[in-house]
Tab-separated table of C-alpha atoms in Angstrom:
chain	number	residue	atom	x	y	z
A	30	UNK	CA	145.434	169.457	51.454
A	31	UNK	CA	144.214	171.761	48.461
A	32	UNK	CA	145.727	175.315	47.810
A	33	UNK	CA	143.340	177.457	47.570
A	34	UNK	CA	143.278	179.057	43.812
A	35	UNK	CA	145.666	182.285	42.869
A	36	UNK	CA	147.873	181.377	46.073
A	37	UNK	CA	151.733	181.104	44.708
A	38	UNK	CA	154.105	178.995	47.118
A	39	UNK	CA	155.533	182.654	48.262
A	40	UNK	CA	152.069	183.011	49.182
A	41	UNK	CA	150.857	179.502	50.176
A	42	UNK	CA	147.984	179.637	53.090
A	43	UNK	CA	148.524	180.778	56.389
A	44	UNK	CA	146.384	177.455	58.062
A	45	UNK	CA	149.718	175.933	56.311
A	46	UNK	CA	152.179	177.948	58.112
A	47	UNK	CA	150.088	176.925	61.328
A	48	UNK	CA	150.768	173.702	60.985
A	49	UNK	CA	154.587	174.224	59.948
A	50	UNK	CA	154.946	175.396	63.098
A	51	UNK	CA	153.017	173.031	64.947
A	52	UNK	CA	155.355	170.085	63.278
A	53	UNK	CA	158.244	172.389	64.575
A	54	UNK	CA	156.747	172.078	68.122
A	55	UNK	CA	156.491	168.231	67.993
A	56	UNK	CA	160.196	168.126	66.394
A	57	UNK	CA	161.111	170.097	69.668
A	58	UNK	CA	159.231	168.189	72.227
A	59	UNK	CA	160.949	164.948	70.754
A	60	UNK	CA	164.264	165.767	70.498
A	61	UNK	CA	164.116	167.386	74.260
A	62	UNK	CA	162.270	163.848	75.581
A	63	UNK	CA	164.628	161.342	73.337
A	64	UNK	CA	167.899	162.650	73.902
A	65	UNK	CA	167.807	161.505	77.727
A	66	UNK	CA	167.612	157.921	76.449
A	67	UNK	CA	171.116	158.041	74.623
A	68	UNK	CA	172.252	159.874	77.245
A	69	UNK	CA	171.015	157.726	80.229
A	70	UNK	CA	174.463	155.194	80.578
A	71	UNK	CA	176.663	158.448	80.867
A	72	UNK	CA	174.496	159.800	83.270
A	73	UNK	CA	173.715	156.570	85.159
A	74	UNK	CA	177.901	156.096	85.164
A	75	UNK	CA	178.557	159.098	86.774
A	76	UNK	CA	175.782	160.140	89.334
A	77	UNK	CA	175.937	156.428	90.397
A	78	UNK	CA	172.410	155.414	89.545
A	79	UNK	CA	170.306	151.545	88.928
A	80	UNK	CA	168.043	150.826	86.015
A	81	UNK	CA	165.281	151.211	88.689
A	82	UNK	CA	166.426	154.833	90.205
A	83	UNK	CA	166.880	155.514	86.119
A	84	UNK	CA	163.480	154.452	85.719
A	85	UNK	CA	162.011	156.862	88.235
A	86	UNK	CA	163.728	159.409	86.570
A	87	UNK	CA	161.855	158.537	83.073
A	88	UNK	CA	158.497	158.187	84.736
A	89	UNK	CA	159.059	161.668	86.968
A	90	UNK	CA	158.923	163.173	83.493
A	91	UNK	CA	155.626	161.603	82.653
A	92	UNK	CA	153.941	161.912	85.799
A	93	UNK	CA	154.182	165.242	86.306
A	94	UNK	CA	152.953	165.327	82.513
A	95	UNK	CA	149.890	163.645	82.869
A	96	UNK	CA	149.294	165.585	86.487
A	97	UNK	CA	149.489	169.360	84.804
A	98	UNK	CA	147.819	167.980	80.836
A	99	UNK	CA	144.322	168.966	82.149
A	100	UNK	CA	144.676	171.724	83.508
A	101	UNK	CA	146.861	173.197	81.064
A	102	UNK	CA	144.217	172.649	78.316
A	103	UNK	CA	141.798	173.683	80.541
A	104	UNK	CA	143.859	176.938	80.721
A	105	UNK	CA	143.999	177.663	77.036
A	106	UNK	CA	140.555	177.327	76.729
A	107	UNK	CA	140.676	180.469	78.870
A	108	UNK	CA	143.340	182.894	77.586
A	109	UNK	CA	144.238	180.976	74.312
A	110	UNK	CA	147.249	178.745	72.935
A	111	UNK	CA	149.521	181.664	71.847
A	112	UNK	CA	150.248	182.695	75.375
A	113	UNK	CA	150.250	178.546	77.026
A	114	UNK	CA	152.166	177.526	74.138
A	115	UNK	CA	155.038	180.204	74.198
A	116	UNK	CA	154.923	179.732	78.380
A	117	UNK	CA	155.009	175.575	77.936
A	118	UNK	CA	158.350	176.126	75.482
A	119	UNK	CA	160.077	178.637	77.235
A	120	UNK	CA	159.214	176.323	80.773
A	121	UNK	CA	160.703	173.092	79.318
A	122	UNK	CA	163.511	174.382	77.860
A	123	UNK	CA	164.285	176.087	80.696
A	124	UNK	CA	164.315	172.638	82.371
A	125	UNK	CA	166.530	170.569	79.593
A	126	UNK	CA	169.134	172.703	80.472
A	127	UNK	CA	168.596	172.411	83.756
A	128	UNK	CA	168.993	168.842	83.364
A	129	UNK	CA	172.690	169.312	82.533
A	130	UNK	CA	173.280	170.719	86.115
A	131	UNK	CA	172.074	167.711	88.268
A	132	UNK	CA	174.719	166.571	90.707
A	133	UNK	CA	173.046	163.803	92.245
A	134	UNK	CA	169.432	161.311	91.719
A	135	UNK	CA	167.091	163.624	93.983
A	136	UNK	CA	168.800	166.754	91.521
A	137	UNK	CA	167.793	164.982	88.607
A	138	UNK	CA	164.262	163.774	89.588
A	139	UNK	CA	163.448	167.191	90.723
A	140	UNK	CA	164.291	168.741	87.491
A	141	UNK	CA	162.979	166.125	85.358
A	142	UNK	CA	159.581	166.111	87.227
A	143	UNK	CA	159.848	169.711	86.579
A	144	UNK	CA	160.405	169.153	82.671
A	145	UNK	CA	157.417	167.346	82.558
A	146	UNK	CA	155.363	170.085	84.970
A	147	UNK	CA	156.427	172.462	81.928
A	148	UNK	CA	155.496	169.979	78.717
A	149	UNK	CA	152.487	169.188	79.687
A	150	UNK	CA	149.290	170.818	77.251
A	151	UNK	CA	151.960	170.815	74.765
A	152	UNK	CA	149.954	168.249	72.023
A	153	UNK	CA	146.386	168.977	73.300
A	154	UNK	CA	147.040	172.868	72.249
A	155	UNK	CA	148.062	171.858	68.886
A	156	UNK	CA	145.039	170.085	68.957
A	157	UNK	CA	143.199	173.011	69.746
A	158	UNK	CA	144.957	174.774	67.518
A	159	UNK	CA	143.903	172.284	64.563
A	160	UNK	CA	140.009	172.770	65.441
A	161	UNK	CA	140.592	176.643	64.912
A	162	UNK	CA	142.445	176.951	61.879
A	163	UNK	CA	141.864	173.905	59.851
A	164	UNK	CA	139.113	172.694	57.520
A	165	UNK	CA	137.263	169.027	59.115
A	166	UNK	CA	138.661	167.574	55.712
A	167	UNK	CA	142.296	168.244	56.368
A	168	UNK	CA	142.630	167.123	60.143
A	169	UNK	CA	143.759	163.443	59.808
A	170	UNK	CA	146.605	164.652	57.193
A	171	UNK	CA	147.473	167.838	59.321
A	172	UNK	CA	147.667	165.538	62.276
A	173	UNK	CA	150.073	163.296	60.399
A	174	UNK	CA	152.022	165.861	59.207
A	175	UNK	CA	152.236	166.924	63.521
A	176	UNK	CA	153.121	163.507	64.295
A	177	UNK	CA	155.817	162.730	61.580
A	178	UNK	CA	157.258	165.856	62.954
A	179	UNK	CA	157.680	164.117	66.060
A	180	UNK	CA	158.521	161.318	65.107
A	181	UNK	CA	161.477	162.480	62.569
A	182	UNK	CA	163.369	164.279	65.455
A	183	UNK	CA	162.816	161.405	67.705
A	184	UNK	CA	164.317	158.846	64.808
A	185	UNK	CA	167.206	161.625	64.139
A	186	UNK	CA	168.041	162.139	67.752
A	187	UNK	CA	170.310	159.004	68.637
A	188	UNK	CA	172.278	160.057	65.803
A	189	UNK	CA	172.636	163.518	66.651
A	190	UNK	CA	172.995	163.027	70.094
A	191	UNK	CA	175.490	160.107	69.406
A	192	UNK	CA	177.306	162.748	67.042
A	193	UNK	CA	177.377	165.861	70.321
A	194	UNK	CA	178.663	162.953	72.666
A	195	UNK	CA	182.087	162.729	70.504
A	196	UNK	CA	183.370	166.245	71.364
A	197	UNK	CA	180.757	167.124	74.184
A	198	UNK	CA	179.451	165.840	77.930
A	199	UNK	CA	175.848	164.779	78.228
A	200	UNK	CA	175.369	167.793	80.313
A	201	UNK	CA	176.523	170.249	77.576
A	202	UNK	CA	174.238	168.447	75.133
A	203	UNK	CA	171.192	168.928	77.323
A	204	UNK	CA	172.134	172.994	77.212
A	205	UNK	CA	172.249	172.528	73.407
A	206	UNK	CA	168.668	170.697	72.802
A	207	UNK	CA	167.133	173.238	75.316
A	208	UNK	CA	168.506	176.352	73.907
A	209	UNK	CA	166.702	175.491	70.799
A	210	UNK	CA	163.313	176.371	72.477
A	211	UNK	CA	163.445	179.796	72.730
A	212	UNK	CA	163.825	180.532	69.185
A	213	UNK	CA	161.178	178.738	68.724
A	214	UNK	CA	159.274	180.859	71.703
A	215	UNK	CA	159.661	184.036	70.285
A	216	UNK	CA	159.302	183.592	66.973
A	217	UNK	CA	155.813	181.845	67.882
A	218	UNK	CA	154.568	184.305	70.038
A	219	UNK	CA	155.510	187.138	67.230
A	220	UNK	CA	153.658	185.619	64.636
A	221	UNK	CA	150.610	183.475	65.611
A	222	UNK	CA	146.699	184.359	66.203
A	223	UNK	CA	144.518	182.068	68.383
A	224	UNK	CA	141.904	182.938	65.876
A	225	UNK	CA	142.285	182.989	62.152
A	226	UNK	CA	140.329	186.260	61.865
A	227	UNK	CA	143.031	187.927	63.749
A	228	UNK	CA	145.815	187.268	61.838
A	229	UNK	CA	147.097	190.582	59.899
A	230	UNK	CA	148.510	187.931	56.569
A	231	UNK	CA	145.101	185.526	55.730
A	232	UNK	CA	143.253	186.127	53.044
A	233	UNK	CA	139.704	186.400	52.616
A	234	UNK	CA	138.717	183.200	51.069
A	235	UNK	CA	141.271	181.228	53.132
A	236	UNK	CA	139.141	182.619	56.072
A	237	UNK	CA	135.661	181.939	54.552
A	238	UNK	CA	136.764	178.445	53.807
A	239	UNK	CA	138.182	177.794	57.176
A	240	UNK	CA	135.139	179.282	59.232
A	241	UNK	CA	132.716	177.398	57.020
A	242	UNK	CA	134.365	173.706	57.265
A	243	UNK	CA	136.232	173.952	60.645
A	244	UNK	CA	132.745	172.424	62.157
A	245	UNK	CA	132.860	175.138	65.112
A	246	UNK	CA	129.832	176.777	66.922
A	247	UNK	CA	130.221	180.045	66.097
A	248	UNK	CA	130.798	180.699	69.635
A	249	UNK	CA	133.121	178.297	70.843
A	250	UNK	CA	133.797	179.562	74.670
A	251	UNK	CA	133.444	176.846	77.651
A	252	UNK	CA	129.741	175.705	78.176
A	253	UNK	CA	129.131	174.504	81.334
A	254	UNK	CA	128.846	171.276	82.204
A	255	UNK	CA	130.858	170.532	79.480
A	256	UNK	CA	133.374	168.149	81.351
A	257	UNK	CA	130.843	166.233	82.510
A	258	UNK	CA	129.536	165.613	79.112
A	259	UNK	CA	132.896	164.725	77.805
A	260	UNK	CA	133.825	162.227	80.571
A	261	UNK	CA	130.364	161.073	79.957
A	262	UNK	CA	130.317	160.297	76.276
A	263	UNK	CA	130.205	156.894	75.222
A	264	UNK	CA	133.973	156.979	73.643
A	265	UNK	CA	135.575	158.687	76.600
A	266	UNK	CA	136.988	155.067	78.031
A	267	UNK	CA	137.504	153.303	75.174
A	268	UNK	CA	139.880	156.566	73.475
A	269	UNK	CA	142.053	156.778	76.454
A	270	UNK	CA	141.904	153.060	77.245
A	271	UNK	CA	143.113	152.687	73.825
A	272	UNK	CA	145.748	156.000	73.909
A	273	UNK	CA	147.290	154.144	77.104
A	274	UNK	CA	148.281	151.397	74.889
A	275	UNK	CA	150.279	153.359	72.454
A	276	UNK	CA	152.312	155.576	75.330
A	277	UNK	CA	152.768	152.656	77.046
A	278	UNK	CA	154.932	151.115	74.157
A	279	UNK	CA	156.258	154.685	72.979
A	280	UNK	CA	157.718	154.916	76.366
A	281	UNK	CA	159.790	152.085	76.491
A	282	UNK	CA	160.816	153.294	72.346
A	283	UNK	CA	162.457	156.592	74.327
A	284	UNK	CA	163.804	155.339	77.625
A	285	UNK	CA	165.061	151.386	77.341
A	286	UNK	CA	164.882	150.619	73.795
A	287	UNK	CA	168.440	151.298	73.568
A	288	UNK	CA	169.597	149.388	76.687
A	289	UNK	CA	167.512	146.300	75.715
A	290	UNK	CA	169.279	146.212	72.246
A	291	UNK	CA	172.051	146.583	73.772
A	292	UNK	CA	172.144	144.235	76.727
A	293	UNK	CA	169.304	141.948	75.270
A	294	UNK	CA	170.591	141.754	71.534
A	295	UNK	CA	174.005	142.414	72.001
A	296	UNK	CA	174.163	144.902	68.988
A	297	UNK	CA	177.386	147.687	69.331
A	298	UNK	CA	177.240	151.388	69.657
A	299	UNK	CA	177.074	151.907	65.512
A	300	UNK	CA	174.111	149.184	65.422
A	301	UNK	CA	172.760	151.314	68.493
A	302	UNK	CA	172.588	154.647	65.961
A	303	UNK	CA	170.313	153.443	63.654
A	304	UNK	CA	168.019	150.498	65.349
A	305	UNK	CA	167.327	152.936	68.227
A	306	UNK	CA	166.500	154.883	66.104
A	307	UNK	CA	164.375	153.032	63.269
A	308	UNK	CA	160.827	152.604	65.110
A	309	UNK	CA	160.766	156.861	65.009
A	310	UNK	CA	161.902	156.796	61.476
A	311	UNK	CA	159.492	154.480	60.089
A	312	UNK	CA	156.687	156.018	62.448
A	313	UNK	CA	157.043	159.526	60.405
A	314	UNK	CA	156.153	157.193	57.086
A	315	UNK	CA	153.518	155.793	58.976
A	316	UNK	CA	151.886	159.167	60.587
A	317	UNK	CA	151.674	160.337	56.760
A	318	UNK	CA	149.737	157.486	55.806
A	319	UNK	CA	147.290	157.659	58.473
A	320	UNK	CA	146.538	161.239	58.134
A	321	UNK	CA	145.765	160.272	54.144
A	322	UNK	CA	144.503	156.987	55.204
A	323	UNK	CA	141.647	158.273	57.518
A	324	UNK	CA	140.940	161.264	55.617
A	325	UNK	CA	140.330	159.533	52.375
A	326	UNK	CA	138.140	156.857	53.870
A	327	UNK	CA	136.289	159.489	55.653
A	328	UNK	CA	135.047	161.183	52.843
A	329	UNK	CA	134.088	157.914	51.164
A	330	UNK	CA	132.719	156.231	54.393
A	331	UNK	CA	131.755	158.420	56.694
A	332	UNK	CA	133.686	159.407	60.120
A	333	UNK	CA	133.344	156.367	61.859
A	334	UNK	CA	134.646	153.800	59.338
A	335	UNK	CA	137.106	156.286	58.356
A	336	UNK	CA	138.669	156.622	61.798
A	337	UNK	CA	137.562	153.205	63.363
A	338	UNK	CA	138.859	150.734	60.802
A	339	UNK	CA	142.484	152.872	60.379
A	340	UNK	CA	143.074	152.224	64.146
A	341	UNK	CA	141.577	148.917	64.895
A	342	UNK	CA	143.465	147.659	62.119
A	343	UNK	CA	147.028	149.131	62.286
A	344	UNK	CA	146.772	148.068	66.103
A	345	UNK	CA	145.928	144.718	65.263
A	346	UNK	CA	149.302	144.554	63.189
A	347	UNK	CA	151.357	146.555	66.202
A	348	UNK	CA	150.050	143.775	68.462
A	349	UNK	CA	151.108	140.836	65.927
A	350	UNK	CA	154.755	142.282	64.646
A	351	UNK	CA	155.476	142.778	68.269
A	352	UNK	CA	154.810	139.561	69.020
A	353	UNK	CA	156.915	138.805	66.605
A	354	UNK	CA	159.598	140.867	67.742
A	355	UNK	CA	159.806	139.042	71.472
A	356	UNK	CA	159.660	135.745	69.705
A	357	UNK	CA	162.027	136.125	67.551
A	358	UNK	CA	165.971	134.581	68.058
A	359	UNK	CA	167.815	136.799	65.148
A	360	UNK	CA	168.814	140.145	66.859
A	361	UNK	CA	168.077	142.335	63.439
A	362	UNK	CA	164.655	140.333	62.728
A	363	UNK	CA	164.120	141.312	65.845
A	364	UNK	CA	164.513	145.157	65.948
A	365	UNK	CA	162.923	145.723	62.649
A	366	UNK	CA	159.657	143.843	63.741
A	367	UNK	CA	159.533	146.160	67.076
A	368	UNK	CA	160.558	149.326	64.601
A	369	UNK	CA	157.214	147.950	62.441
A	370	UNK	CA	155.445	147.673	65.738
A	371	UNK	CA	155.904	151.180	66.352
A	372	UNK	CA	155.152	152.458	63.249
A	373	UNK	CA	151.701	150.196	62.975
A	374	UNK	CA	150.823	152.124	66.407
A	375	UNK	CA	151.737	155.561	65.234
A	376	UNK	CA	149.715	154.797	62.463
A	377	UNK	CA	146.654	155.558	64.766
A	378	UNK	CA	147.830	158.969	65.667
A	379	UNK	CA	146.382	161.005	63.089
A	380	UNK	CA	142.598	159.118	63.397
A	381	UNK	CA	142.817	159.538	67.422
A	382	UNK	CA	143.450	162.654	67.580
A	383	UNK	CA	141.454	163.956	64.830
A	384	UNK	CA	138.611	161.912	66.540
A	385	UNK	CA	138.920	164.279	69.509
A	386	UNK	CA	138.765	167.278	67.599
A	387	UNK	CA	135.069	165.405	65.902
A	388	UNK	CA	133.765	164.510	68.973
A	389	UNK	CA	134.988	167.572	71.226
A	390	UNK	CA	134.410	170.363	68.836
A	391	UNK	CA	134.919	173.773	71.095
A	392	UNK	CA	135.746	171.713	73.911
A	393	UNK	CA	138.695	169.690	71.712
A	394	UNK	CA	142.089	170.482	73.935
A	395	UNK	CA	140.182	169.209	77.218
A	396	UNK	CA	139.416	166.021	75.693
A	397	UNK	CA	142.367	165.282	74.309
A	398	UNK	CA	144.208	165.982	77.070
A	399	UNK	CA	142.219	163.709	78.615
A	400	UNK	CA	143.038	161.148	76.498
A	401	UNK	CA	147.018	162.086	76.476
A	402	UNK	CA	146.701	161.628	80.367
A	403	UNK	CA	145.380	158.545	79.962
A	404	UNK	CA	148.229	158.079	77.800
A	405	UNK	CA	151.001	159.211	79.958
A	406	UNK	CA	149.713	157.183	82.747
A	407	UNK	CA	151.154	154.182	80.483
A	408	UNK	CA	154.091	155.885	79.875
A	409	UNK	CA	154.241	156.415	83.666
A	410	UNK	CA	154.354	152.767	84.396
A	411	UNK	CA	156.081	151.395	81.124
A	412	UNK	CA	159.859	152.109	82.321
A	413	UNK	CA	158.926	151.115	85.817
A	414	UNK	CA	157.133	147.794	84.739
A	415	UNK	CA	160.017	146.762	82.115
A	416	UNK	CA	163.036	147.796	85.324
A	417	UNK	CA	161.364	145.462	88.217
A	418	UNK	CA	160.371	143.060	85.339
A	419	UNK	CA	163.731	142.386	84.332
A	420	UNK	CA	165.698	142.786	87.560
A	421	UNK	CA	163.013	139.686	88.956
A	422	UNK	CA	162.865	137.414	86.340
A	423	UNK	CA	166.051	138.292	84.148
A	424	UNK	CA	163.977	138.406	81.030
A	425	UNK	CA	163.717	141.529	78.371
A	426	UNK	CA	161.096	139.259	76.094
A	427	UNK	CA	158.245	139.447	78.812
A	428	UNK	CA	157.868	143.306	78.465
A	429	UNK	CA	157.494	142.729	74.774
A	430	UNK	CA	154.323	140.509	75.039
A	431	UNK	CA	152.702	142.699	77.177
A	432	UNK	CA	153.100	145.542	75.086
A	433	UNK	CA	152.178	143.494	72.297
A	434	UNK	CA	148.861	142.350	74.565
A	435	UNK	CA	148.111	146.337	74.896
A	436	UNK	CA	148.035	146.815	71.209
A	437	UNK	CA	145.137	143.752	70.702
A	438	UNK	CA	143.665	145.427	73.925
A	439	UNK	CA	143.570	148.822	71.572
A	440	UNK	CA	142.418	146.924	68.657
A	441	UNK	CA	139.318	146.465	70.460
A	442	UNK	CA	138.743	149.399	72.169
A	443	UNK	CA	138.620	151.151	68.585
A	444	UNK	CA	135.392	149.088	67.785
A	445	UNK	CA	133.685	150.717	70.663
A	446	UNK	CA	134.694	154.501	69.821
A	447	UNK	CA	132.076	156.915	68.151
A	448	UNK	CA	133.622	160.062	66.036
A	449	UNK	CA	130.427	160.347	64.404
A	450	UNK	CA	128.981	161.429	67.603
A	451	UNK	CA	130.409	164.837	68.084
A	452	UNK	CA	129.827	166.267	71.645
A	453	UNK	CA	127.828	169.375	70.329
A	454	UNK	CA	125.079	166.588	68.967
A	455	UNK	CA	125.036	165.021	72.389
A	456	UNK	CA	121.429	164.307	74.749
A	457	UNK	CA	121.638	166.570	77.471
A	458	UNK	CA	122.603	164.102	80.530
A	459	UNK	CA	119.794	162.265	81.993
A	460	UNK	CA	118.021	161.943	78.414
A	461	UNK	CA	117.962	159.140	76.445
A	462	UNK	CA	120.661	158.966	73.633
């Protein structure tokens, strides 16, 4: 990202506070998801819950996520992110803290389902948010600057959650990571525009460049028909076929990673700290590099080899170092090839969703909240396939393979996905593309 001529760091570009913020919202979501993983043996001890009623709680989360994603885009398309988004933070935090009160399992799969009720539209506004305020040229590094935002309070988390736990219960540290969201709420709501024109701070030729490269129809309200055009385009399957694969192994990163190192590996509580916490922390290297990654060869290449050869590829790895990972006998061999994995799949974050804001256009949070249900139907099944898995045949490597059989799915799926065919462009249905 360039800054624009005359602009002092005091005075850096308001698209750049945007995404500051945006990278704040990911940190949040990820430290309110994560810290129910470290947290899950306390809680498991003393409401008397199984790894598969603990399961159900992890997947309550997700479902109710992937039920509301939709319709929650669908909703900012109406009345614009800077009321959803301050409504989805407030919600969820709400809910963490909430969390902290549940006396028994039905309490806490209530409120978790909740949670996830209140999350949900959380990414696919920032995404929306990205296809208002930021140049076509600067999407795949914004995005990885979003995702390493993530993905640095999700590495952090175990720590600081491991750190709370040594002079606090797991229900006080639930109040603590939800009382950070309404900060965040108000301070949010104060400050942002849905549309760059409206904010009181940019500057002319920030706004000139922004209107002129963000690749938007001048008017960019809901045409209709338009979801039938976007479950109709050619890369609607493959992208959430492919998006499926990567929740489905982040899931089991933020709800058993730490109980299969621990019963599986057989590392202690200090080991716990930082392997737990390693896939997140190399994943915020890796969402970096595949912002650059696809950016750069997009302007050399064109969209398609840009975006398609950055995911095929990095997938291809995730599938192999997993692999790897089950296979392997040495307990630290094995946790760094799952924490490259993870970080080879991340790497695919910045080119998929930038691809939805290329192919959607005006109609960008709907698809890729399409895709991110698509996603959070894997991360719906991934703690409930790895609990009944390993309570039938004993074995934590069998998860493993097939998460490392969903990457090489992904792998292909990218070959099949068109970002050079923006949904704007498209035939009209019924004519011939």
């Amino acid at each position: 990202m360039r800054v624009e001529a005359g602009l002092t760091p005091a005075g850096m570009p308001v698209r750049y506070r945007v995404v500051a913020f945006a990278a704040s919202l990911a940190a949040l979501t990820y430290l309110d998801r994560v810290c129910i993983s470290v947290l899950a043996p306390d809680i498991m001890k003393d409401l008397g819950l199984s790894r598969i009623q603990m399961s159900y709680v992890f997947s309550a989360f997700t479902l109710a996520y992937a039920a509301f994603e939709i319709p929650t885009a669908w909703w900012a398309d109406r009345v614009g992110s800077r009321r959803v988004l301050a409504r989805i933070v407030a919600w969820w935090s709400t809910f963490t803290i909430a969390s902290g009160a549940a006396f028994n399992y039905p309490s806490l799969l209530g409120v978790r389902f909740l949670f996830g009720v209140g999350e949900a539209g959380a990414w696919p506004n920032a995404a929306r948010v990205f296809s208002r305020w930021i140049p076509a040229g600067e999407r795949g590094m914004v995005q990885g600057i979003f995702f390493a935002g993530a993905h640095l309070s999700g590495g952090l988390t175990p720590m600081l959650v491991a750190a709370l736990l040594g002079f606090l219960s797991w229900r006080a540290v639930f109040v603590v990571c939800g009382a950070v969201g309404f900060l965040w709420t108000a301070t949010w709501y104060r400050w942002f525009r849905d549309e760059p024109a409206d904010h009181p701070s940019i500057r002319p030729q920030e706004l000139q460049r922004i209107l002129q490269e963000r690749n938007l129809p001048a008017d960019h309200a809901i045409q209709q028909g338009a979801w039938t055009r976007i479950f109709r385009h050619p890369s609607f399957v493959p992208l959430c076929l492919m998006y499926l694969a990567n929740s489905y192994g982040f899931y089991f990163l933020i709800t058993w990673l730490p109980t299969y190192l621990a019963k599986a590996r057989g590392f202690s509580q200090a080991e716990l700290s930082l392997f737990s916490g390693l896939p997140l922390m190399l994943s915020v290297v890796a969402d970096i590099f595949g912002g650059l990654t696809t950016d750069r060869l997009c302007r050399r290449f064109g969209l398609r080899i840009g975006r398609v050869t950055v995911g095929s590829i990095a997938y291809l790895a995730a599938g192999l170092a997993m692999l790897g990972g089950a296979a392997a006998a040495e307990p630290r061999v094995a946790a760094i090839l799952i924490a490259v994995a993870a970080a080879a799949s991340m790497f695919t974050l910045a080119p998929s969703w930038a691809t939805c804001i290329d192919i959607g256009g005006r109609h960008s949070g709907v698809l890729s909240a399409a895709m991110n249900t698509s996603g959070q139907i894997g991360g719906i099944l991934s703690p409930i396939v790895l609990a009944y898995v390993v309570d039938i045949f004993a074995n934590w490597a069998i998860p493993l393979y097939l998460m490392a059989g969903l990457y090489l799915m992904a792998s292909f799926c990218w070959l099949l996905i068109r970002p050079d065919l923006p949904l704007e462009k498209e035939p009209p249905p019924g004519r011939d593309r």
